């Protein structure tokens, strides 16, 4: 809050408050634009990292080109101030890289799973519960000892 003790007159304070109120919508839309750009930038980075980690041999035919095209189109619209265009191109990139991400997660799940663990179900649940001990307890209060 701006106060008169800051060396400003009451008229100056009122003018600043009105100016801030007049630009509130503009500030909010700018904040939304920055958020859309940040989300797009994060998506670009994550997708490029995934493509690099997967390698060309694990991508489907034409998939890398489709993803790279979506990235370059997104980077181009990020130079402008059209939030809707940025969001639309971000969605396009998400869709283009979605199948690649699904395959990467499926591959990761296969490599993380130990051998013979494919038929874990009730057996895993039972062995996990073997260490569980049920116990009863009674709370003793100091006041009862007097």
Short mmCIF file of C-alpha atoms in Angstrom, two decimals:
data_model
loop_
_atom_site.label_atom_id
_atom_site.label_comp_id
_atom_site.label_asym_id
_atom_site.label_seq_id
_atom_site.Cartn_x
_atom_site.Cartn_y
_atom_site.Cartn_z
CA UNK A 1 0.00 0.00 0.00
CA UNK A 2 1.28 3.42 -0.89
CA UNK A 3 1.05 5.94 1.95
CA UNK A 4 1.37 9.71 2.04
CA UNK A 5 4.35 9.44 4.38
CA UNK A 6 6.44 8.25 1.45
CA UNK A 7 6.81 11.83 0.21
CA UNK A 8 3.96 11.62 -2.29
CA UNK A 9 0.90 13.79 -2.24
CA UNK A 10 -2.58 12.32 -1.96
CA UNK A 11 -3.23 13.17 -5.62
CA UNK A 12 -0.10 11.28 -6.69
CA UNK A 13 -1.17 8.28 -4.64
CA UNK A 14 -4.67 8.27 -6.15
CA UNK A 15 -3.20 8.55 -9.64
CA UNK A 16 -0.90 5.57 -9.00
CA UNK A 17 -3.76 3.46 -7.63
CA UNK A 18 -5.98 4.29 -10.63
CA UNK A 19 -3.11 3.55 -13.01
CA UNK A 20 -2.52 0.16 -11.36
CA UNK A 21 -6.25 -0.69 -11.54
CA UNK A 22 -6.39 0.36 -15.20
CA UNK A 23 -3.51 -1.97 -16.11
CA UNK A 24 -4.58 -4.94 -13.99
CA UNK A 25 -6.18 -6.79 -16.92
CA UNK A 26 -3.15 -6.10 -19.10
CA UNK A 27 -0.85 -7.42 -16.38
CA UNK A 28 -2.97 -10.56 -15.97
CA UNK A 29 -2.91 -11.32 -19.71
CA UNK A 30 0.86 -10.78 -19.77
CA UNK A 31 1.21 -13.21 -16.85
CA UNK A 32 -0.84 -15.81 -18.77
CA UNK A 33 1.35 -15.30 -21.85
CA UNK A 34 4.51 -15.84 -19.81
CA UNK A 35 3.02 -18.97 -18.24
CA UNK A 36 2.14 -20.35 -21.72
CA UNK A 37 5.67 -19.61 -22.95
CA UNK A 38 7.20 -21.32 -19.90
CA UNK A 39 5.03 -24.39 -20.38
CA UNK A 40 5.95 -24.52 -24.08
CA UNK A 41 9.65 -24.13 -23.30
CA UNK A 42 9.48 -26.93 -20.72
CA UNK A 43 7.70 -29.19 -23.21
CA UNK A 44 10.33 -28.49 -25.86
CA UNK A 45 13.15 -29.29 -23.45
CA UNK A 46 11.52 -32.50 -22.19
CA UNK A 47 10.73 -33.70 -25.71
CA UNK A 48 14.24 -33.01 -27.00
CA UNK A 49 15.69 -34.86 -24.02
CA UNK A 50 13.40 -37.85 -24.63
CA UNK A 51 14.28 -37.97 -28.34
CA UNK A 52 17.98 -37.90 -27.49
CA UNK A 53 17.63 -40.63 -24.84
CA UNK A 54 15.55 -42.90 -27.09
CA UNK A 55 17.91 -42.64 -30.03
CA UNK A 56 17.01 -42.76 -33.71
CA UNK A 57 16.86 -46.56 -33.76
CA UNK A 58 13.95 -46.69 -31.30
CA UNK A 59 11.82 -44.03 -32.97
CA UNK A 60 9.24 -44.99 -35.55
CA UNK A 61 9.73 -43.96 -39.18
CA UNK A 62 9.07 -40.26 -39.63
CA UNK A 63 8.41 -39.74 -35.92
CA UNK A 64 11.56 -37.73 -35.27
CA UNK A 65 10.83 -35.43 -38.23
CA UNK A 66 7.26 -34.88 -37.02
CA UNK A 67 8.46 -34.02 -33.52
CA UNK A 68 11.22 -31.71 -34.80
CA UNK A 69 8.70 -29.93 -37.04
CA UNK A 70 6.32 -29.45 -34.09
CA UNK A 71 9.21 -28.09 -31.98
CA UNK A 72 10.32 -25.60 -34.64
CA UNK A 73 6.73 -24.40 -35.18
CA UNK A 74 6.30 -23.95 -31.43
CA UNK A 75 9.58 -22.06 -31.13
CA UNK A 76 8.45 -19.76 -33.94
CA UNK A 77 5.09 -18.87 -32.34
CA UNK A 78 6.80 -18.35 -28.98
CA UNK A 79 8.50 -15.30 -30.50
CA UNK A 80 5.11 -13.63 -30.78
CA UNK A 81 2.50 -12.57 -28.24
CA UNK A 82 -0.37 -14.89 -29.23
CA UNK A 83 -1.08 -17.04 -26.17
CA UNK A 84 -3.68 -19.18 -27.98
CA UNK A 85 -1.24 -19.98 -30.81
CA UNK A 86 1.44 -20.97 -28.29
CA UNK A 87 -1.00 -23.22 -26.46
CA UNK A 88 -2.19 -24.78 -29.74
CA UNK A 89 1.35 -25.54 -30.91
CA UNK A 90 2.23 -26.90 -27.46
CA UNK A 91 -0.73 -29.26 -27.74
CA UNK A 92 0.47 -30.30 -31.20
CA UNK A 93 3.90 -31.12 -29.77
CA UNK A 94 2.36 -33.08 -26.90
CA UNK A 95 0.35 -35.14 -29.38
CA UNK A 96 3.36 -35.67 -31.67
CA UNK A 97 5.58 -36.87 -28.84
CA UNK A 98 2.93 -38.78 -26.89
CA UNK A 99 3.44 -42.17 -28.53
CA UNK A 100 7.20 -41.87 -28.16
CA UNK A 101 6.79 -41.13 -24.45
CA UNK A 102 4.47 -44.11 -24.00
CA UNK A 103 7.03 -46.42 -25.60
CA UNK A 104 9.82 -44.95 -23.48
CA UNK A 105 7.86 -45.53 -20.27
CA UNK A 106 6.94 -49.07 -21.36
CA UNK A 107 10.58 -49.83 -22.12
CA UNK A 108 11.66 -48.39 -18.79
CA UNK A 109 9.09 -50.49 -16.97
CA UNK A 110 10.39 -53.63 -18.70
CA UNK A 111 14.02 -52.91 -17.80
CA UNK A 112 13.17 -51.99 -14.20
CA UNK A 113 11.19 -55.19 -13.64
CA UNK A 114 13.33 -58.04 -12.27
CA UNK A 115 13.27 -61.42 -14.00
CA UNK A 116 10.39 -63.65 -12.93
CA UNK A 117 8.48 -60.68 -11.57
CA UNK A 118 5.95 -60.74 -14.38
CA UNK A 119 3.60 -62.94 -12.37
CA UNK A 120 3.68 -60.89 -9.19
CA UNK A 121 0.25 -60.39 -7.83
CA UNK A 122 -1.11 -61.99 -4.73
CA UNK A 123 2.32 -63.48 -4.00
CA UNK A 124 3.93 -60.06 -3.76
CA UNK A 125 1.14 -58.82 -1.53
CA UNK A 126 1.45 -61.79 0.82
CA UNK A 127 5.21 -61.55 1.18
CA UNK A 128 5.00 -57.83 1.81
CA UNK A 129 2.55 -58.41 4.65
CA UNK A 130 4.67 -61.10 6.38
CA UNK A 131 6.57 -58.49 8.36
CA UNK A 132 3.41 -56.90 9.74
CA UNK A 133 2.72 -57.47 13.43
CA UNK A 134 -0.59 -56.67 15.07
CA UNK A 135 -0.31 -55.59 18.65
CA UNK A 136 -2.55 -54.21 21.34
CA UNK A 137 -1.45 -51.50 23.68
CA UNK A 138 -2.81 -49.61 26.64
CA UNK A 139 -2.01 -45.99 27.30
CA UNK A 140 -0.91 -45.35 30.87
CA UNK A 141 -1.39 -41.86 32.22
CA UNK A 142 0.79 -40.41 34.97
CA UNK A 143 -2.27 -39.03 36.79
CA UNK A 144 -3.51 -42.58 37.56
CA UNK A 145 -0.39 -43.45 39.60
CA UNK A 146 -0.95 -40.84 42.33
#
